[in-house]
mmCIF file of C-alpha atoms in Angstrom:
data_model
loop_
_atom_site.group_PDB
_atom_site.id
_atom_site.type_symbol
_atom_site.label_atom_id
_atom_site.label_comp_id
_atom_site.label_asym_id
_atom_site.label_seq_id
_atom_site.Cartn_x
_atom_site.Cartn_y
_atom_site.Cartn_z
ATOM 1 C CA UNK A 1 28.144 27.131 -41.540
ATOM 2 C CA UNK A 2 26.490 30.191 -39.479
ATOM 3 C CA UNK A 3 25.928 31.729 -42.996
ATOM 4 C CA UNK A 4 23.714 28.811 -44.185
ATOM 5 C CA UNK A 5 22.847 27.027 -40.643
ATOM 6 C CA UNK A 6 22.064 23.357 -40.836
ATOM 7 C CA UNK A 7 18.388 22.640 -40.829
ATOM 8 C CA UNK A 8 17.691 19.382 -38.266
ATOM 9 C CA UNK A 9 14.682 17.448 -39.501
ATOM 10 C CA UNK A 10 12.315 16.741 -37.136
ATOM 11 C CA UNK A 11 12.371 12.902 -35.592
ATOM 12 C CA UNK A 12 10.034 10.715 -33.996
ATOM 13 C CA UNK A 13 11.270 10.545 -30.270
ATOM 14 C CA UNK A 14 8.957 7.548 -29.219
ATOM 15 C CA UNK A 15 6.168 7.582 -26.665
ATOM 16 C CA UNK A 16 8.884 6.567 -23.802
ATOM 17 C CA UNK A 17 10.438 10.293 -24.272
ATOM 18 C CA UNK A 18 6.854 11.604 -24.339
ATOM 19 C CA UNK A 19 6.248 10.015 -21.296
ATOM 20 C CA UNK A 20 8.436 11.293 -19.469
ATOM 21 C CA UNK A 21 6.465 14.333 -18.626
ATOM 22 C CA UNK A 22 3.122 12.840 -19.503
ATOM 23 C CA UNK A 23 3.024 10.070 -16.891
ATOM 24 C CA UNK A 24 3.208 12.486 -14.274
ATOM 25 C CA UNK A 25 -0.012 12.677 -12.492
ATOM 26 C CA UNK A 26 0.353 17.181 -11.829
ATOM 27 C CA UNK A 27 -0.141 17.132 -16.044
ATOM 28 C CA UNK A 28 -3.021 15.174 -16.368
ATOM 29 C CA UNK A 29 -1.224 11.769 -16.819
ATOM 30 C CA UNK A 30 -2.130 11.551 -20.658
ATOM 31 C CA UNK A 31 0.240 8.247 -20.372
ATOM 32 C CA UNK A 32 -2.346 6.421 -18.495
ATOM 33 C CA UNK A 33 -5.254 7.290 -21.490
ATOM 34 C CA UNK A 34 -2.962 5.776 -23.991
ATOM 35 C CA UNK A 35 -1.721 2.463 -21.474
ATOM 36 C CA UNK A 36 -5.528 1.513 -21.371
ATOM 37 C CA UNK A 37 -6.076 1.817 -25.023
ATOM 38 C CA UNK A 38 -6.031 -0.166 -27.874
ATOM 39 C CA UNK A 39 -3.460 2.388 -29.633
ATOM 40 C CA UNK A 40 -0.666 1.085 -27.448
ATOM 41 C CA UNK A 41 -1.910 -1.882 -28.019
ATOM 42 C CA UNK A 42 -1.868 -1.850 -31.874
ATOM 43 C CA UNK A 43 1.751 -3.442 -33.020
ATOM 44 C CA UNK A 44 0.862 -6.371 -30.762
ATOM 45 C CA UNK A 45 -2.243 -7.462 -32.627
ATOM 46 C CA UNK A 46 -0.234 -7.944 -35.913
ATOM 47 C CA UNK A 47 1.602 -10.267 -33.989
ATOM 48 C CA UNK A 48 -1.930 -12.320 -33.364
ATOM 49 C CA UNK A 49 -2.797 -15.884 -34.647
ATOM 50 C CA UNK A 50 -5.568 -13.740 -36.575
ATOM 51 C CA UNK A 51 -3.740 -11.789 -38.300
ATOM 52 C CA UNK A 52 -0.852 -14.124 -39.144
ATOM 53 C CA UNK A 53 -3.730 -16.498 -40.210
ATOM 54 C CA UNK A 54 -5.841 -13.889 -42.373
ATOM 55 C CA UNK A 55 -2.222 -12.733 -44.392
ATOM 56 C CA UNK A 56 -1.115 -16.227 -44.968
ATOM 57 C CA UNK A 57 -4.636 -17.548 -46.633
ATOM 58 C CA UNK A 58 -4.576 -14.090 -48.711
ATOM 59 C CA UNK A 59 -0.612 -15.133 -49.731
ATOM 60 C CA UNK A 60 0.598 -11.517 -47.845
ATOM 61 C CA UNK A 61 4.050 -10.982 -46.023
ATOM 62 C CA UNK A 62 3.593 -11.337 -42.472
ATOM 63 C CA UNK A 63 1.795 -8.649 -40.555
ATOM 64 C CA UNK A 64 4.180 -6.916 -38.843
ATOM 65 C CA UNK A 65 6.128 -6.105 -42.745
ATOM 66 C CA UNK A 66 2.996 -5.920 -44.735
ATOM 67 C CA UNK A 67 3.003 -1.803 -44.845
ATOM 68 C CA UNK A 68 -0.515 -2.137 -45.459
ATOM 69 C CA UNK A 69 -1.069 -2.861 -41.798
ATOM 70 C CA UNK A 70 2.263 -0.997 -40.448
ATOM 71 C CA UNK A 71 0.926 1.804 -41.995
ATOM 72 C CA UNK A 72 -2.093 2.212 -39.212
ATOM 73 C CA UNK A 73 -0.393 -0.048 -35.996
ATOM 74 C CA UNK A 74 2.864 1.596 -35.650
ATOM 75 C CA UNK A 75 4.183 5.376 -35.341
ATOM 76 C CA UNK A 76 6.690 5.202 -37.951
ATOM 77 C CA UNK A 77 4.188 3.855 -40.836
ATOM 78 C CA UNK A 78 1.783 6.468 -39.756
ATOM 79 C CA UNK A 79 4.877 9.085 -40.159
ATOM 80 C CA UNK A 80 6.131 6.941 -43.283
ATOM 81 C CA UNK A 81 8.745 9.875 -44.358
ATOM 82 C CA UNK A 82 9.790 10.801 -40.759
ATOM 83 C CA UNK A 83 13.107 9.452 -39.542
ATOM 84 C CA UNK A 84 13.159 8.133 -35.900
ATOM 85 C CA UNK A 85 15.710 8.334 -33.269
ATOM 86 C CA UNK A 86 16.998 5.254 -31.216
ATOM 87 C CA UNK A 87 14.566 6.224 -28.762
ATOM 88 C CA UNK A 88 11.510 5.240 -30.527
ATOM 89 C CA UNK A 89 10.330 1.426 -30.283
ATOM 90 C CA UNK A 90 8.362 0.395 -33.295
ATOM 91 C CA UNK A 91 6.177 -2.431 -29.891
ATOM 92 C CA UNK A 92 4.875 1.229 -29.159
ATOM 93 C CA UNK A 93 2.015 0.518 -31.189
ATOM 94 C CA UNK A 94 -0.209 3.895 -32.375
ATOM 95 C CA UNK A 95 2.203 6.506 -30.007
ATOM 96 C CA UNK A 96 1.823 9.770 -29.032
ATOM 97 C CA UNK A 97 3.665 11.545 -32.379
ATOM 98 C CA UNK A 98 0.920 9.243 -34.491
ATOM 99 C CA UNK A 99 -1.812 11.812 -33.432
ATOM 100 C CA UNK A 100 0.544 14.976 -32.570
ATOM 101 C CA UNK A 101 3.457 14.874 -34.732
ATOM 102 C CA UNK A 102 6.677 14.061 -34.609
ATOM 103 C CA UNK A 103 7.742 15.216 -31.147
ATOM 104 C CA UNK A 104 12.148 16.246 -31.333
ATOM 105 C CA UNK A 105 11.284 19.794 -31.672
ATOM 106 C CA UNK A 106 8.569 20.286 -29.245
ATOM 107 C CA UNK A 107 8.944 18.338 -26.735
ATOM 108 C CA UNK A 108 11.058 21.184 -24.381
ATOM 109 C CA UNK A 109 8.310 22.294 -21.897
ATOM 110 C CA UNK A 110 8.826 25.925 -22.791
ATOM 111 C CA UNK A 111 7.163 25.379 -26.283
ATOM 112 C CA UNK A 112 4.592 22.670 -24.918
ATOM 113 C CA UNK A 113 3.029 25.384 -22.515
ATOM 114 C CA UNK A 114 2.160 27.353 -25.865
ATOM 115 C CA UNK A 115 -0.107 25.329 -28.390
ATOM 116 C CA UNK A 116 0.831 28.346 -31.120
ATOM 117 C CA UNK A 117 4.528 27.101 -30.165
ATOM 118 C CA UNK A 118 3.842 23.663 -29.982
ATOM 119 C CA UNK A 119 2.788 23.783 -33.691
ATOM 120 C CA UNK A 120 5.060 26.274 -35.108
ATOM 121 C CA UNK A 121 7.760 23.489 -33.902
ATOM 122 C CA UNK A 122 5.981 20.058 -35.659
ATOM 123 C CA UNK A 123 3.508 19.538 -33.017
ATOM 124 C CA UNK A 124 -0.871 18.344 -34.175
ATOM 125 C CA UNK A 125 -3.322 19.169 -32.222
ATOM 126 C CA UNK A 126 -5.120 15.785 -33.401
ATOM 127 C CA UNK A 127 -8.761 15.430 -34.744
ATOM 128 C CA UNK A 128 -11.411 13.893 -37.188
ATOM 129 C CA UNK A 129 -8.873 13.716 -40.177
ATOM 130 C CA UNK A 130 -5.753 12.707 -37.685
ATOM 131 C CA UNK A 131 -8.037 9.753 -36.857
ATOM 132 C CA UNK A 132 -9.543 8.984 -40.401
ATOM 133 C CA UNK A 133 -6.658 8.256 -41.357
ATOM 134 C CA UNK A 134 -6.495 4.966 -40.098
ATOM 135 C CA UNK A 135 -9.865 4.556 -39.410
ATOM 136 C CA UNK A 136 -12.876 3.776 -41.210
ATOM 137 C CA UNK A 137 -16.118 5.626 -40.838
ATOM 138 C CA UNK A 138 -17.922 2.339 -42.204
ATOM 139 C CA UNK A 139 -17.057 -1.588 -40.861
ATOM 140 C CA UNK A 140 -15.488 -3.911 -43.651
ATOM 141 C CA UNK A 141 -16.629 -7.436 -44.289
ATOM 142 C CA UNK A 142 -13.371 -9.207 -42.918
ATOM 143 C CA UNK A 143 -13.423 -11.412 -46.026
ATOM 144 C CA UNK A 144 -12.167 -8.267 -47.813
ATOM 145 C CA UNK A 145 -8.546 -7.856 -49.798
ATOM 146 C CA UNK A 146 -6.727 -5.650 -47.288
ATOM 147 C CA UNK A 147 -6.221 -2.222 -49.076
ATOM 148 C CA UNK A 148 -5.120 1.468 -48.504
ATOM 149 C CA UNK A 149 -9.100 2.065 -47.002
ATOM 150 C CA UNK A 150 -9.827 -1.076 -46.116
ATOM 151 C CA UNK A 151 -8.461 -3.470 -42.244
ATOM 152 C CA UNK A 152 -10.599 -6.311 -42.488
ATOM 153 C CA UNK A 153 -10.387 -6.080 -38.978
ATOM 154 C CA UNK A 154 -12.349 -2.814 -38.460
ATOM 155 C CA UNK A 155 -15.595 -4.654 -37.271
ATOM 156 C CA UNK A 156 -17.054 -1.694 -35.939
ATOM 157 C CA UNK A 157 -18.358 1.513 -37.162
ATOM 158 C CA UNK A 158 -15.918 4.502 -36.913
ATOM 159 C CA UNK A 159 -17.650 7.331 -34.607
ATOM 160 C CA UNK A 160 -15.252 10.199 -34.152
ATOM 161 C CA UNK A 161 -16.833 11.751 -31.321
ATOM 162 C CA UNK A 162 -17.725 9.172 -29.447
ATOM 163 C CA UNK A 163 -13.942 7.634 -30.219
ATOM 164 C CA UNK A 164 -12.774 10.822 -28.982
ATOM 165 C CA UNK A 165 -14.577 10.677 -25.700
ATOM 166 C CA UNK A 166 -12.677 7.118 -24.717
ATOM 167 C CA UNK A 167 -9.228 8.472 -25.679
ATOM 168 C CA UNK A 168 -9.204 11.985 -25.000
ATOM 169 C CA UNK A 169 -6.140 13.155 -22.283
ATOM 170 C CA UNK A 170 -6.032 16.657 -21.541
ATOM 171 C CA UNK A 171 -2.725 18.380 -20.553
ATOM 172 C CA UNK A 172 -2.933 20.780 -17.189
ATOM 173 C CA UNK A 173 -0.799 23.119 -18.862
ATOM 174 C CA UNK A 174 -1.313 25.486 -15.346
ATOM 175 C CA UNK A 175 1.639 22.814 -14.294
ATOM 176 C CA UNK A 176 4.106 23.080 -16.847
ATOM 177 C CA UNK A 177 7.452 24.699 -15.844
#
């Protein structure tokens, strides 16, 4: 109806999409940052003998349906109310749209070039709170009930800025088309 246009919710597109002009070395490769770190990484562990282990002595589902632990190691619990497309694969781990938003309406390169753009279309230019939202600022005793604050598996100390400095992937936006 061009009197009352459809609005399109935004979707998660999956890091795969994202990476299709992220991997490429002229825009800083941000793929590579997220291929060595433990957020790609992060559906995998609930698929450990740990954590199976740890949810069957405290009489939880398994890890990888408990939504207490979806909710931090995959894209889609992070973005709970966000539909995804077919694209998106839930082995992604913590993707891209995790920290920045769900990515269908600004991934075109003409609104990535602009961050004003970039957000005006869905996109989060990540930080302290994007990360605290998984993570802890204090450790947790891993004999701990799981909980909406509380991985038993966070053994460390959450430090943002020193977090930051491992994960960080700038984009040359000088090379975007």
């Amino acid at each position: 109806n061009a009197l009352k246009p459809e609005e399109i919710p935004i979707r998660i597109t999956g890091s795969e999409k994202c990476n299709t002009c992220h991997s490429l070395k002229a825009l800083g490769n941000q793929q590579k940052s997220w291929d060595e770190s433990a957020h790609s990484k992060a559906y995998n562990t609930l698929l450990s003998d740990k954590a199976k282990i740890f949810n069957k002595e405290k009489g939880l589902e398994t890890p990888e349906q408990n939504k207490l632990c979806i909710r931090c190691h995959t894209t889609k619990g992070i973005l709970i109310t966000t539909d995804a497309d077919v694209t998106y694969n839930v082995a992604e781990g913590v993707g891209c749209e995790a920290c920045h938003g769900a990515g269908s309406d600004y991934s075109p390169a003409e609104i990535m070039k602009e961050e004003e753009l970039f957000i005006k279309h869905g996109g989060v230019v990540g930080n302290e709170e994007t990360c605290l939202k998984c993570h802890s600022q204090n450790a947790w005793n891993k004999s701990e009930q799981i909980s909406e604050s509380v991985c038993p598996f966070q053994d460390k100390d959450f430090n943002y800025k020193t977090s930051f400095e491992k994960i960080k992937h700038p984009l040359n936006k000088e090379n975007i088309k």
